Amino acid sequence: GGMGGMGGMGGMGGGGGRRQAHVDPPDFKKSNVKLLTEDTWRSETKNPKSIILVAFYQPKDRTFSAISEGYKKLADSVGKYVKITAVNCNEQQSLCRKHGVNSKDSIVKLYPYRGHDKPKVFKSKRLTTKGLHSFVLRNMPSFVKVLTSKASASKFADSDRIKIILFSKKEEVSLLFKSLSKDFHQHVDFGMVIAGNSRVTRVLEAKSIKISMENLPSIYVYQPSIKKTRKYPGALTYEELHKYINTLVRRISRLKGEL
């Protein structure tokens, strides 16, 4: 249905009188939200490289329309790590029905990484952008070991793979770090230490992983073969870290090839 975009004109009439505040139907053109259709569904969701958030929405549903700007902002902020998509159930009725969405409500589902498990439905009394952000964070696959005890620190330090360790004041692993661990966990170990946990830092120091707790968050890279720790010098952005770790991984595999 190519004509679906014309529905936004309804709110123009009725100058006087108190009527319900008009909410425009969502418009995801020129946004980072990817609109899925019956034709593109399979190619976009088959064996996904990241988790996928899908809003099956009814254009007339005021609740979803009210947060649609927030949904676009969510796509701006987490789109590097997660595919943020939407299906217009007015235009894609059979696709929505196939996924169990056939009421007047909009439903947001999360399709897991690599598509092994069933999708999870976002269940909440109130649909908010903040709620969706936490939903994404909770369900993002993570290969980060959070080092809380001496034993976990010791075990982590003893493997002979390169370590990437995040020191943070926060207790929860960030989307950025989870996402990097998903991309590179086959090659390097990811660990996180929460600021102030001196038991863990003492164990790491004893294993020659030397760190400083100043200017957190910070990331350290430890190379077991030469027992060297260095502070990651770049910006703590996904792009910069991805580039840095990628170069590191390529260098390791080149060295292994020469041995």
PDB file of N, CA, C and O in Angstrom, residues 26-36 44 50-55 57 64 68-87 239:
ATOM      1  N   PRO A  26       2.682   7.675  13.631  1.00  0.00           N
ATOM      2  CA  PRO A  26       4.152   7.669  13.526  1.00  0.00           C
ATOM      3  C   PRO A  26       4.608   7.843  12.086  1.00  0.00           C
ATOM      4  O   PRO A  26       3.976   7.324  11.165  1.00  0.00           O
ATOM      5  N   ASP A  27       5.685   8.590  11.926  1.00  0.00           N
ATOM      6  CA  ASP A  27       6.278   8.730  10.595  1.00  0.00           C
ATOM      7  C   ASP A  27       7.763   8.391  10.731  1.00  0.00           C
ATOM      8  O   ASP A  27       8.525   9.152  11.311  1.00  0.00           O
ATOM      9  N   PHE A  28       8.129   7.225  10.206  1.00  0.00           N
ATOM     10  CA  PHE A  28       9.514   6.782  10.396  1.00  0.00           C
ATOM     11  C   PHE A  28      10.407   7.073   9.190  1.00  0.00           C
ATOM     12  O   PHE A  28      11.540   6.639   9.144  1.00  0.00           O
ATOM     13  N   LYS A  29       9.847   7.804   8.206  1.00  0.00           N
ATOM     14  CA  LYS A  29      10.710   8.178   7.073  1.00  0.00           C
ATOM     15  C   LYS A  29      11.805   9.105   7.605  1.00  0.00           C
ATOM     16  O   LYS A  29      11.596   9.856   8.543  1.00  0.00           O
ATOM     17  N   LYS A  30      12.949   9.064   6.977  1.00  0.00           N
ATOM     18  CA  LYS A  30      14.095   9.902   7.369  1.00  0.00           C
ATOM     19  C   LYS A  30      14.504   9.662   8.829  1.00  0.00           C
ATOM     20  O   LYS A  30      14.968  10.566   9.502  1.00  0.00           O
ATOM     21  N   SER A  31      14.281   8.435   9.335  1.00  0.00           N
ATOM     22  CA  SER A  31      14.734   8.142  10.699  1.00  0.00           C
ATOM     23  C   SER A  31      15.584   6.878  10.637  1.00  0.00           C
ATOM     24  O   SER A  31      15.684   6.239   9.593  1.00  0.00           O
ATOM     25  N   ASN A  32      16.177   6.517  11.766  1.00  0.00           N
ATOM     26  CA  ASN A  32      16.982   5.296  11.810  1.00  0.00           C
ATOM     27  C   ASN A  32      16.160   4.055  12.144  1.00  0.00           C
ATOM     28  O   ASN A  32      16.715   2.997  12.396  1.00  0.00           O
ATOM     29  N   VAL A  33      14.834   4.223  12.187  1.00  0.00           N
ATOM     30  CA  VAL A  33      13.961   3.066  12.403  1.00  0.00           C
ATOM     31  C   VAL A  33      13.714   2.431  11.043  1.00  0.00           C
ATOM     32  O   VAL A  33      13.283   3.108  10.107  1.00  0.00           O
ATOM     33  N   LYS A  34      13.983   1.151  10.934  1.00  0.00           N
ATOM     34  CA  LYS A  34      13.815   0.472   9.644  1.00  0.00           C
ATOM     35  C   LYS A  34      12.412  -0.123   9.558  1.00  0.00           C
ATOM     36  O   LYS A  34      12.012  -0.887  10.425  1.00  0.00           O
ATOM     37  N   LEU A  35      11.675   0.256   8.529  1.00  0.00           N
ATOM     38  CA  LEU A  35      10.325  -0.293   8.366  1.00  0.00           C
ATOM     39  C   LEU A  35      10.410  -1.650   7.677  1.00  0.00           C
ATOM     40  O   LEU A  35      11.047  -1.779   6.628  1.00  0.00           O
ATOM     41  N   LEU A  36       9.807  -2.664   8.282  1.00  0.00           N
ATOM     42  CA  LEU A  36       9.842  -4.008   7.704  1.00  0.00           C
ATOM     43  C   LEU A  36       8.512  -4.326   7.038  1.00  0.00           C
ATOM     44  O   LEU A  36       7.457  -3.891   7.495  1.00  0.00           O
ATOM     45  N   GLU A  44      15.705  -9.545   6.674  1.00  0.00           N
ATOM     46  CA  GLU A  44      16.141  -8.657   7.761  1.00  0.00           C
ATOM     47  C   GLU A  44      16.259  -9.382   9.100  1.00  0.00           C
ATOM     48  O   GLU A  44      16.960  -8.932   9.990  1.00  0.00           O
ATOM     49  N   SER A  50      22.581  -9.148  15.459  1.00  0.00           N
ATOM     50  CA  SER A  50      22.336  -8.441  16.720  1.00  0.00           C
ATOM     51  C   SER A  50      20.897  -8.729  17.103  1.00  0.00           C
ATOM     52  O   SER A  50      20.176  -9.369  16.351  1.00  0.00           O
ATOM     53  N   ILE A  51      20.489  -8.249  18.274  1.00  0.00           N
ATOM     54  CA  ILE A  51      19.079  -8.428  18.591  1.00  0.00           C
ATOM     55  C   ILE A  51      18.267  -7.418  17.771  1.00  0.00           C
ATOM     56  O   ILE A  51      18.799  -6.398  17.332  1.00  0.00           O
ATOM     57  N   ILE A  52      17.006  -7.735  17.565  1.00  0.00           N
ATOM     58  CA  ILE A  52      16.148  -6.851  16.758  1.00  0.00           C
ATOM     59  C   ILE A  52      14.925  -6.484  17.582  1.00  0.00           C
ATOM     60  O   ILE A  52      14.256  -7.354  18.131  1.00  0.00           O
ATOM     61  N   LEU A  53      14.665  -5.198  17.656  1.00  0.00           N
ATOM     62  CA  LEU A  53      13.451  -4.735  18.322  1.00  0.00           C
ATOM     63  C   LEU A  53      12.435  -4.423  17.221  1.00  0.00           C
ATOM     64  O   LEU A  53      12.756  -3.689  16.285  1.00  0.00           O
ATOM     65  N   VAL A  54      11.251  -5.004  17.327  1.00  0.00           N
ATOM     66  CA  VAL A  54      10.221  -4.766  16.309  1.00  0.00           C
ATOM     67  C   VAL A  54       8.981  -4.194  16.978  1.00  0.00           C
ATOM     68  O   VAL A  54       8.404  -4.822  17.870  1.00  0.00           O
ATOM     69  N   ALA A  55       8.588  -3.001  16.553  1.00  0.00           N
ATOM     70  CA  ALA A  55       7.321  -2.435  17.030  1.00  0.00           C
ATOM     71  C   ALA A  55       6.274  -2.738  15.968  1.00  0.00           C
ATOM     72  O   ALA A  55       6.330  -2.196  14.868  1.00  0.00           O
ATOM     73  N   TYR A  57       2.990  -1.826  15.007  1.00  0.00           N
ATOM     74  CA  TYR A  57       2.144  -0.743  15.504  1.00  0.00           C
ATOM     75  C   TYR A  57       0.908  -0.513  14.639  1.00  0.00           C
ATOM     76  O   TYR A  57       0.901  -0.772  13.443  1.00  0.00           O
ATOM     77  N   PHE A  64       1.172   4.316  21.172  1.00  0.00           N
ATOM     78  CA  PHE A  64       2.431   4.151  20.438  1.00  0.00           C
ATOM     79  C   PHE A  64       2.807   5.437  19.715  1.00  0.00           C
ATOM     80  O   PHE A  64       3.968   5.846  19.703  1.00  0.00           O
ATOM     81  N   SER A  68       6.372   7.628  19.556  1.00  0.00           N
ATOM     82  CA  SER A  68       7.104   7.314  18.314  1.00  0.00           C
ATOM     83  C   SER A  68       8.342   8.202  18.124  1.00  0.00           C
ATOM     84  O   SER A  68       9.347   7.763  17.578  1.00  0.00           O
ATOM     85  N   GLU A  69       8.287   9.460  18.621  1.00  0.00           N
ATOM     86  CA  GLU A  69       9.497  10.307  18.536  1.00  0.00           C
ATOM     87  C   GLU A  69      10.602   9.705  19.410  1.00  0.00           C
ATOM     88  O   GLU A  69      11.763   9.681  19.026  1.00  0.00           O
ATOM     89  N   GLY A  70      10.196   9.217  20.589  1.00  0.00           N
ATOM     90  CA  GLY A  70      11.152   8.566  21.491  1.00  0.00           C
ATOM     91  C   GLY A  70      11.715   7.305  20.866  1.00  0.00           C
ATOM     92  O   GLY A  70      12.892   6.964  21.064  1.00  0.00           O
ATOM     93  N   TYR A  71      10.882   6.606  20.111  1.00  0.00           N
ATOM     94  CA  TYR A  71      11.331   5.373  19.446  1.00  0.00           C
ATOM     95  C   TYR A  71      12.414   5.704  18.418  1.00  0.00           C
ATOM     96  O   TYR A  71      13.404   4.988  18.287  1.00  0.00           O
ATOM     97  N   LYS A  72      12.222   6.830  17.721  1.00  0.00           N
ATOM     98  CA  LYS A  72      13.251   7.264  16.750  1.00  0.00           C
ATOM     99  C   LYS A  72      14.548   7.619  17.479  1.00  0.00           C
ATOM    100  O   LYS A  72      15.642   7.309  17.014  1.00  0.00           O
ATOM    101  N   LYS A  73      14.410   8.283  18.630  1.00  0.00           N
ATOM    102  CA  LYS A  73      15.615   8.654  19.402  1.00  0.00           C
ATOM    103  C   LYS A  73      16.336   7.400  19.906  1.00  0.00           C
ATOM    104  O   LYS A  73      17.563   7.358  19.966  1.00  0.00           O
ATOM    105  N   LEU A  74      15.543   6.380  20.270  1.00  0.00           N
ATOM    106  CA  LEU A  74      16.126   5.104  20.698  1.00  0.00           C
ATOM    107  C   LEU A  74      16.961   4.520  19.556  1.00  0.00           C
ATOM    108  O   LEU A  74      18.076   4.045  19.761  1.00  0.00           O
ATOM    109  N   ALA A  75      16.423   4.603  18.342  1.00  0.00           N
ATOM    110  CA  ALA A  75      17.157   4.094  17.173  1.00  0.00           C
ATOM    111  C   ALA A  75      18.442   4.891  16.958  1.00  0.00           C
ATOM    112  O   ALA A  75      19.470   4.341  16.560  1.00  0.00           O
ATOM    113  N   ASP A  76      18.393   6.197  17.253  1.00  0.00           N
ATOM    114  CA  ASP A  76      19.607   7.015  17.115  1.00  0.00           C
ATOM    115  C   ASP A  76      20.647   6.592  18.139  1.00  0.00           C
ATOM    116  O   ASP A  76      21.826   6.501  17.843  1.00  0.00           O
ATOM    117  N   SER A  77      20.189   6.327  19.386  1.00  0.00           N
ATOM    118  CA  SER A  77      21.178   6.100  20.440  1.00  0.00           C
ATOM    119  C   SER A  77      21.683   4.662  20.494  1.00  0.00           C
ATOM    120  O   SER A  77      22.832   4.429  20.833  1.00  0.00           O
ATOM    121  N   VAL A  78      20.844   3.671  20.172  1.00  0.00           N
ATOM    122  CA  VAL A  78      21.325   2.287  20.298  1.00  0.00           C
ATOM    123  C   VAL A  78      21.408   1.546  18.961  1.00  0.00           C
ATOM    124  O   VAL A  78      21.731   0.365  18.919  1.00  0.00           O
ATOM    125  N   GLY A  79      21.125   2.261  17.884  1.00  0.00           N
ATOM    126  CA  GLY A  79      21.100   1.626  16.563  1.00  0.00           C
ATOM    127  C   GLY A  79      22.412   0.969  16.141  1.00  0.00           C
ATOM    128  O   GLY A  79      22.421   0.107  15.265  1.00  0.00           O
ATOM    129  N   LYS A  80      23.521   1.367  16.769  1.00  0.00           N
ATOM    130  CA  LYS A  80      24.815   0.742  16.427  1.00  0.00           C
ATOM    131  C   LYS A  80      24.861  -0.698  16.927  1.00  0.00           C
ATOM    132  O   LYS A  80      25.572  -1.524  16.403  1.00  0.00           O
ATOM    133  N   TYR A  81      24.114  -0.956  18.031  1.00  0.00           N
ATOM    134  CA  TYR A  81      24.224  -2.263  18.672  1.00  0.00           C
ATOM    135  C   TYR A  81      23.015  -3.155  18.410  1.00  0.00           C
ATOM    136  O   TYR A  81      23.083  -4.360  18.594  1.00  0.00           O
ATOM    137  N   VAL A  82      21.902  -2.532  18.070  1.00  0.00           N
ATOM    138  CA  VAL A  82      20.629  -3.240  18.006  1.00  0.00           C
ATOM    139  C   VAL A  82      19.885  -2.738  16.779  1.00  0.00           C
ATOM    140  O   VAL A  82      19.956  -1.563  16.463  1.00  0.00           O
ATOM    141  N   LYS A  83      19.192  -3.642  16.096  1.00  0.00           N
ATOM    142  CA  LYS A  83      18.389  -3.203  14.951  1.00  0.00           C
ATOM    143  C   LYS A  83      17.030  -2.748  15.481  1.00  0.00           C
ATOM    144  O   LYS A  83      16.319  -3.524  16.123  1.00  0.00           O
ATOM    145  N   ILE A  84      16.703  -1.478  15.257  1.00  0.00           N
ATOM    146  CA  ILE A  84      15.410  -0.951  15.725  1.00  0.00           C
ATOM    147  C   ILE A  84      14.486  -0.835  14.517  1.00  0.00           C
ATOM    148  O   ILE A  84      14.784  -0.112  13.572  1.00  0.00           O
ATOM    149  N   THR A  85      13.388  -1.602  14.539  1.00  0.00           N
ATOM    150  CA  THR A  85      12.534  -1.683  13.354  1.00  0.00           C
ATOM    151  C   THR A  85      11.064  -1.492  13.732  1.00  0.00           C
ATOM    152  O   THR A  85      10.706  -1.488  14.912  1.00  0.00           O
ATOM    153  N   ALA A  86      10.228  -1.340  12.719  1.00  0.00           N
ATOM    154  CA  ALA A  86       8.793  -1.202  12.959  1.00  0.00           C
ATOM    155  C   ALA A  86       8.020  -1.824  11.806  1.00  0.00           C
ATOM    156  O   ALA A  86       8.520  -1.902  10.676  1.00  0.00           O
ATOM    157  N   VAL A  87       6.813  -2.288  12.109  1.00  0.00           N
ATOM    158  CA  VAL A  87       5.914  -2.830  11.082  1.00  0.00           C
ATOM    159  C   VAL A  87       4.593  -2.102  11.223  1.00  0.00           C
ATOM    160  O   VAL A  87       3.998  -2.078  12.314  1.00  0.00           O
ATOM    161  N   GLU A 239      32.775   3.014  17.797  1.00  0.00           N
ATOM    162  CA  GLU A 239      33.564   2.977  16.555  1.00  0.00           C
ATOM    163  C   GLU A 239      35.050   2.868  16.835  1.00  0.00           C
ATOM    164  O   GLU A 239      35.759   2.057  16.253  1.00  0.00           O
TER     165      GLU A 239
END
